Amino acid sequence: MAKTHVKMTVNGKEIEALVEPRTLLIHFIREELELTGPHIGCETSHCGACTLDIDGKSVKSCTMFAVQANGADIRTIEGMAEADGTLHPLQDAFREMHGLQCGFCTPGMITRAYRLLQENPNPSDEEIRMGISGNLCRCTGYQNIVAAIRLAAERMNGTQNWEAAE
Amino acid sequence: MNDMTVPREEREAKLEGMGCKRKRVEDVRFTQGKGNYVDDIKLKDMVFGDFVRSPYPHARVKSIDTSAAEALPGVLAVLTAETLKTVNLAWMPTLAGDVQMVLADGKVLFQNQEVAFVIAEDRYIAADAVDLVEVEYEELPVLVDPFKAMEPDAPVLREDLEGKTEGAHGARKHHNHIFEWTVGDSEATDLAFSKAEVTVKELFSYHRCHPCPLETCACVASMDKIKGELTLWGTFQAPHVVRTVASLLSTIPEHKIRVISPDIGGGFGNKVGVYPGYVCSIVGSIVLGRPVKWVEDRIENLSATAFARDYHMTTELAATAEGKITGLRCHVLADHGGFDACADPSKWPAGFFNIITGSYDIPTAHVAVDGVYTNKAPGGVAYRCSFRVTEAVYAMERAIDVLARKLNMDPAELRLKNFIRPEQFPYPSALGWEYDSGDYETAMRKAMETVDYAGLRAEQAEKRAAFERGETRELMGIGVSFFTEIVGAGPTRNCDILGIGMFDSCEIRIHPTGAAIARMGTISQGQGHQTTYAQILATELGIPADMIDIEEGDTDTAPYGLGTYGSRSTPVAGAATAMAARKIKAKAQMIAAHMLEVHEDDLEWDVDGFRVKGLPEKTASMKEICWAAYNNVPPNMEPGLEAVSYYDPPNMTYPFGAYICVMDIDVDTGAHKVRRFYALDDCGTRINPMIIEGQVHGGLTEGYAIAMGQEIAYDDMGNVTTASLMDFFLPTAVETPFWETDWTVTPSPHHPIGAKGVGESPNVGSVPCFSNAVNDAFAHLGVTHIQMPHDNWRIWRECKRLGLTG
Ligand code: FES
Ligand code: FES
């Protein structure tokens, strides 16, 4: 099948590639770019395991072609930490609050939570629950994920109540 | 000078041993996207497999034409039953003693059954080729309803079993009958019923559902033809068993097969079985000499691998007028689908269903289970529960509510009246188990006090009155459940998988600097084994958990074990961990005695080393002992510090818990709101309270899904109607209730550290709790039982039936 040239920024790096028009973005990210953090849990836009941050939006990359991301600025879980390796507050908070078990939903969940906190830096628990409702988790029952996002928000806002981490 | 002058508490804290909310080791990689799951594996020359599946639930396969698919550029092979026959693999044995088609051989028995396996250069080409395989079917009459399976003129599903009147578990009564399993004293039970002042009888159907872990099943098979070695990565909850099965099926010697379970994205029972995808990938790799990857998509996962439940339980209780239960009788019709592929220990075709007498002192009971074939997917896994325990608990916990209603007693009071009392342990149940320990009344009363049970009942009465007056359109339900689980399979005298006893194992090596590695026969799928086993070792050995690596899942390095399911990791492998550690500690004590020039009996253990009795300043810390193990051991002792334990548990463990749910139901929409859910779990000794709480949250959420809507449903034609996440209910963060957790601690007396296991209790205990809440909301209207799942539509339909809404 004829291939199309695409150019995009992924985790701050310019990349160029030839892709088949039918290649899903998630397959391109995982198999061509070897960024296997984002996962596939359904391929039908339900589970959110494949969530990427694309041009300032959370996008389920199993329902988008790689060619549609031409020119896009993409961030995956692999681009969440700072260049010096310092983790994003969400990454720390998920571990501290036990917001993950098998870890399969985690990259998508953190990527979604990252955008949620950009959109709403100080969400209520209800807003967090609504904000991550496109991401399924089969292990945690969400309660500790909500707590982790709340903790990260507090830290990012500098309003952290340290007891929350206990 | 040595480390042991530091105060005891400080040394203890540094270990991060048992009881500590230790942060998980695993999370460092998982939060950075550095997990390594099967689909992340990329090997040189790797190719992809994909299935052609049957659109029909019951049909004869007249012909398969693979020529167009094979002609597609990039397609390397198309396997069919005919190809597999050349290597004697068209059929494979199941864990339940039946056989199962790997690829359709002459007919198909359920929709989406595997018919052909296409192997291509990439997954897109494989998918194209699947469409090019032409299969000609001749439809056959379909059997969907298990209650019709044994009618005389029911369609014959398993022609391969024609004339076989004996199955793996005794006589077969009908061509669609698999087995009958009975336990208990039927005469004594009949007598109890004939003498009873009160009896109740109800059919409780526990619908078909599915574990649906977020990661589907997958594998990569790689045959090295030159070395004659097969490496198989897969989402396996029991890698060692998979290796044995792979060896038996392929005739590759077991030592030439390496099975690796890398990170697993949830299992919940889905990943215990052996599936056609694994077999076809192995065959494909052997044929092509290239690695073959196979990854299920979600529809395949839901419709073809590992359903759970589908138990139809006619349950009866006999009691005195005062509410003392005197007998239990239950008949189960078990729908096993087209092949009996239930994942139970070999001698237990209905799992541990005979735990049905639950937490109650019931003197006599009888159970009979009939397994039948239908045109549905095979499976029958323990979805986050020990084998068939959740079904049993559901039947008991619903039945006791029905009895309470008939006796006009409060359901919590009726439970309290019938509990096995603490002094009765170890308790021999009427159906043959010996419960290890329990204090049920304390747990129940703590739960009732915490939620102000009496207050809730008063509120419910008020709310019902308000409903009568037309002031509200909501009905309030209070669900109570009290469960006893049976986990930790199990003693090898009565538990095996394909003849291999269900022990588990731990092998520990301590390095000279006092760092250590322990390898286990189990495999984590999110339970945090890397974290918790190290905590057990830290406490047992006085080595900080951070200095201990835990490895599992690679059959080349790990000791043989039966894997992780049925909450068996802590009860069995956790015990092996402690036992191996104790062997090391015994040797360490001899080395310490040699170092300190005293007799070993003169030493006492103190957190992280030994002290000389009466001379507390004379010490040998574990760190010093580890070093000495490699250069200063007593004469005639071998150097080094290693041990292995294969632990054969003397008994199961019996975790228990008390759950209470408060739910409001809108009669005009059938929508419900869980206002409160309180879960008290007693899992014996608590290794990591943070992880326990997480396990409970997860299990409750699954239980909520099952009770309130999750279902694998079939229409009358045998089409599976809920095979995508569009229709199969997985709660999001919005629907999921807030969970309150609590605990009591009743250690297991026979377990080295007293732990019982917890991962599955919340699923087992919560399903009846939700269902009891729904039923309780309508109980004052004469309702005894509404079948699950309790989705809005079904509840609304019930409201309509009762004339509550227009
Ligand atoms: S894989 Fe994209 S939403 Fe599930
Ligand atoms: S941690 Fe397993 S799916 Fe979320």
Short mmCIF file of N, CA and C in Angstrom, two decimals, chain B residues 367-442:
data_model
loop_
_atom_site.label_atom_id
_atom_site.label_comp_id
_atom_site.label_asym_id
_atom_site.label_seq_id
_atom_site.Cartn_x
_atom_site.Cartn_y
_atom_site.Cartn_z
N VAL B 367 -25.72 -31.06 48.03
CA VAL B 367 -25.57 -30.27 46.81
C VAL B 367 -25.41 -31.22 45.63
N ALA B 368 -26.08 -30.88 44.54
CA ALA B 368 -25.86 -31.61 43.28
C ALA B 368 -25.67 -30.59 42.17
N VAL B 369 -24.65 -30.81 41.37
CA VAL B 369 -24.37 -29.90 40.26
C VAL B 369 -24.39 -30.70 38.97
N ASP B 370 -25.19 -30.26 38.01
CA ASP B 370 -25.19 -30.87 36.69
C ASP B 370 -24.58 -29.90 35.70
N GLY B 371 -23.53 -30.33 35.05
CA GLY B 371 -22.92 -29.51 34.01
C GLY B 371 -23.47 -29.90 32.65
N VAL B 372 -23.81 -28.89 31.83
CA VAL B 372 -24.34 -29.19 30.50
C VAL B 372 -23.63 -28.38 29.42
N TYR B 373 -23.69 -28.92 28.22
CA TYR B 373 -23.17 -28.21 27.05
C TYR B 373 -24.26 -27.35 26.44
N THR B 374 -23.87 -26.18 25.96
CA THR B 374 -24.76 -25.32 25.18
C THR B 374 -23.92 -24.70 24.06
N ASN B 375 -24.58 -23.99 23.15
CA ASN B 375 -23.83 -23.33 22.06
C ASN B 375 -23.34 -21.96 22.51
N LYS B 376 -22.48 -22.00 23.50
CA LYS B 376 -21.87 -20.76 24.00
C LYS B 376 -20.38 -21.00 24.17
N ALA B 377 -19.66 -19.91 24.38
CA ALA B 377 -18.20 -20.03 24.50
C ALA B 377 -17.83 -20.87 25.72
N PRO B 378 -16.73 -21.61 25.61
CA PRO B 378 -16.25 -22.35 26.77
C PRO B 378 -15.53 -21.41 27.73
N GLY B 379 -15.27 -21.90 28.92
CA GLY B 379 -14.57 -21.07 29.91
C GLY B 379 -14.91 -21.59 31.29
N GLY B 380 -15.59 -20.76 32.06
CA GLY B 380 -15.93 -21.20 33.41
C GLY B 380 -14.79 -20.96 34.36
N VAL B 381 -14.23 -19.74 34.27
CA VAL B 381 -13.09 -19.42 35.13
C VAL B 381 -13.57 -18.80 36.43
N ALA B 382 -12.68 -18.79 37.39
CA ALA B 382 -12.96 -18.15 38.66
C ALA B 382 -12.62 -16.67 38.50
N TYR B 383 -13.63 -15.88 38.19
CA TYR B 383 -13.49 -14.45 37.95
C TYR B 383 -13.31 -13.78 39.30
N ARG B 384 -12.08 -13.51 39.59
CA ARG B 384 -11.71 -12.88 40.85
C ARG B 384 -12.40 -13.56 42.04
N CYS B 385 -12.31 -14.87 42.06
CA CYS B 385 -12.82 -15.58 43.22
C CYS B 385 -12.16 -16.93 43.21
N SER B 386 -12.24 -17.64 44.31
CA SER B 386 -11.79 -19.00 44.30
C SER B 386 -12.87 -19.80 43.58
N PHE B 387 -12.51 -20.96 43.10
CA PHE B 387 -13.32 -21.76 42.19
C PHE B 387 -14.78 -21.94 42.64
N ARG B 388 -15.68 -21.27 41.92
CA ARG B 388 -17.13 -21.37 42.14
C ARG B 388 -17.56 -20.93 43.55
N VAL B 389 -16.69 -20.22 44.23
CA VAL B 389 -17.04 -19.78 45.57
C VAL B 389 -18.03 -18.62 45.52
N THR B 390 -17.84 -17.74 44.55
CA THR B 390 -18.72 -16.58 44.51
C THR B 390 -20.15 -16.99 44.19
N GLU B 391 -20.29 -18.04 43.36
CA GLU B 391 -21.64 -18.53 43.07
C GLU B 391 -22.28 -19.08 44.35
N ALA B 392 -21.49 -19.88 45.09
CA ALA B 392 -22.00 -20.48 46.32
C ALA B 392 -22.39 -19.41 47.33
N VAL B 393 -21.52 -18.42 47.47
CA VAL B 393 -21.80 -17.36 48.45
C VAL B 393 -23.05 -16.58 48.03
N TYR B 394 -23.18 -16.36 46.73
CA TYR B 394 -24.36 -15.64 46.26
C TYR B 394 -25.64 -16.41 46.63
N ALA B 395 -25.65 -17.71 46.36
CA ALA B 395 -26.85 -18.51 46.66
C ALA B 395 -27.16 -18.47 48.15
N MET B 396 -26.15 -18.68 48.96
CA MET B 396 -26.38 -18.72 50.42
C MET B 396 -26.86 -17.37 50.93
N GLU B 397 -26.17 -16.32 50.48
CA GLU B 397 -26.48 -14.99 51.03
C GLU B 397 -27.82 -14.44 50.53
N ARG B 398 -28.24 -14.89 49.37
CA ARG B 398 -29.60 -14.52 48.94
C ARG B 398 -30.62 -15.38 49.68
N ALA B 399 -30.30 -16.66 49.83
CA ALA B 399 -31.27 -17.57 50.46
C ALA B 399 -31.56 -17.16 51.89
N ILE B 400 -30.54 -16.75 52.60
CA ILE B 400 -30.77 -16.41 54.01
C ILE B 400 -31.63 -15.14 54.11
N ASP B 401 -31.50 -14.25 53.13
CA ASP B 401 -32.38 -13.08 53.10
C ASP B 401 -33.83 -13.49 52.82
N VAL B 402 -33.98 -14.43 51.91
CA VAL B 402 -35.34 -14.90 51.60
C VAL B 402 -35.96 -15.56 52.83
N LEU B 403 -35.14 -16.32 53.54
CA LEU B 403 -35.62 -16.95 54.77
C LEU B 403 -36.00 -15.90 55.82
N ALA B 404 -35.15 -14.89 55.95
CA ALA B 404 -35.42 -13.83 56.93
C ALA B 404 -36.77 -13.18 56.64
N ARG B 405 -37.01 -12.94 55.36
CA ARG B 405 -38.27 -12.33 54.95
C ARG B 405 -39.45 -13.21 55.37
N LYS B 406 -39.29 -14.53 55.11
CA LYS B 406 -40.39 -15.44 55.43
C LYS B 406 -40.63 -15.52 56.93
N LEU B 407 -39.53 -15.46 57.71
CA LEU B 407 -39.64 -15.54 59.16
C LEU B 407 -40.01 -14.19 59.77
N ASN B 408 -40.03 -13.17 58.90
CA ASN B 408 -40.26 -11.82 59.37
C ASN B 408 -39.19 -11.38 60.37
N MET B 409 -37.98 -11.77 60.07
CA MET B 409 -36.84 -11.40 60.92
C MET B 409 -35.94 -10.46 60.16
N ASP B 410 -35.14 -9.72 60.89
CA ASP B 410 -34.14 -8.87 60.24
C ASP B 410 -33.03 -9.76 59.68
N PRO B 411 -32.59 -9.51 58.44
CA PRO B 411 -31.57 -10.39 57.84
C PRO B 411 -30.24 -10.41 58.61
N ALA B 412 -29.89 -9.30 59.22
CA ALA B 412 -28.64 -9.30 59.99
C ALA B 412 -28.80 -10.15 61.26
N GLU B 413 -29.97 -10.01 61.89
CA GLU B 413 -30.24 -10.80 63.09
C GLU B 413 -30.23 -12.29 62.78
N LEU B 414 -30.83 -12.66 61.66
CA LEU B 414 -30.87 -14.08 61.30
C LEU B 414 -29.46 -14.62 61.08
N ARG B 415 -28.61 -13.80 60.49
CA ARG B 415 -27.21 -14.23 60.31
C ARG B 415 -26.55 -14.43 61.67
N LEU B 416 -26.71 -13.44 62.54
CA LEU B 416 -26.08 -13.53 63.88
C LEU B 416 -26.52 -14.80 64.60
N LYS B 417 -27.76 -15.15 64.40
CA LYS B 417 -28.32 -16.31 65.09
C LYS B 417 -27.71 -17.62 64.60
N ASN B 418 -27.24 -17.63 63.37
CA ASN B 418 -26.77 -18.88 62.78
C ASN B 418 -25.26 -18.99 62.58
N PHE B 419 -24.53 -17.93 62.93
CA PHE B 419 -23.08 -17.96 62.73
C PHE B 419 -22.41 -19.13 63.43
N ILE B 420 -21.35 -19.63 62.80
CA ILE B 420 -20.44 -20.54 63.48
C ILE B 420 -19.76 -19.70 64.57
N ARG B 421 -19.73 -20.21 65.79
CA ARG B 421 -19.18 -19.43 66.90
C ARG B 421 -17.66 -19.61 66.97
N PRO B 422 -16.95 -18.62 67.52
CA PRO B 422 -15.49 -18.67 67.54
C PRO B 422 -14.95 -19.96 68.15
N GLU B 423 -15.62 -20.48 69.18
CA GLU B 423 -15.10 -21.67 69.85
C GLU B 423 -15.32 -22.94 69.03
N GLN B 424 -16.06 -22.84 67.94
CA GLN B 424 -16.29 -24.04 67.11
C GLN B 424 -15.17 -24.29 66.10
N PHE B 425 -14.20 -23.35 66.01
CA PHE B 425 -13.10 -23.54 65.05
C PHE B 425 -12.00 -24.38 65.67
N PRO B 426 -11.31 -25.21 64.92
CA PRO B 426 -11.54 -25.50 63.51
C PRO B 426 -12.89 -26.19 63.31
N TYR B 427 -13.65 -25.67 62.34
CA TYR B 427 -15.04 -26.08 62.19
C TYR B 427 -15.23 -27.02 61.01
N PRO B 428 -15.71 -28.22 61.26
CA PRO B 428 -15.98 -29.13 60.13
C PRO B 428 -17.36 -28.83 59.54
N SER B 429 -17.41 -28.44 58.29
CA SER B 429 -18.71 -28.09 57.71
C SER B 429 -19.44 -29.35 57.25
N ALA B 430 -20.75 -29.22 57.10
CA ALA B 430 -21.56 -30.37 56.70
C ALA B 430 -21.14 -30.90 55.34
N LEU B 431 -20.52 -30.05 54.52
CA LEU B 431 -20.16 -30.48 53.17
C LEU B 431 -18.66 -30.75 53.04
N GLY B 432 -17.99 -30.92 54.18
CA GLY B 432 -16.67 -31.51 54.11
C GLY B 432 -15.46 -30.61 54.28
N TRP B 433 -15.64 -29.34 54.54
CA TRP B 433 -14.46 -28.49 54.75
C TRP B 433 -14.14 -28.36 56.23
N GLU B 434 -12.88 -28.00 56.50
CA GLU B 434 -12.53 -27.69 57.88
C GLU B 434 -12.07 -26.24 57.93
N TYR B 435 -12.96 -25.35 58.37
CA TYR B 435 -12.65 -23.91 58.42
C TYR B 435 -11.55 -23.69 59.44
N ASP B 436 -10.56 -22.86 59.07
CA ASP B 436 -9.40 -22.72 59.97
C ASP B 436 -9.66 -21.80 61.15
N SER B 437 -10.22 -20.62 60.91
CA SER B 437 -10.45 -19.70 62.02
C SER B 437 -11.47 -18.66 61.62
N GLY B 438 -12.11 -18.07 62.59
CA GLY B 438 -13.07 -17.02 62.30
C GLY B 438 -13.68 -16.46 63.56
N ASP B 439 -14.06 -15.21 63.48
CA ASP B 439 -14.82 -14.60 64.56
C ASP B 439 -15.89 -13.75 63.88
N TYR B 440 -16.94 -14.40 63.49
CA TYR B 440 -17.93 -13.78 62.62
C TYR B 440 -18.77 -12.72 63.34
N GLU B 441 -19.14 -13.07 64.57
CA GLU B 441 -20.04 -12.15 65.26
C GLU B 441 -19.37 -10.80 65.49
N THR B 442 -18.10 -10.84 65.89
CA THR B 442 -17.39 -9.58 66.12
C THR B 442 -17.39 -8.73 64.85
#
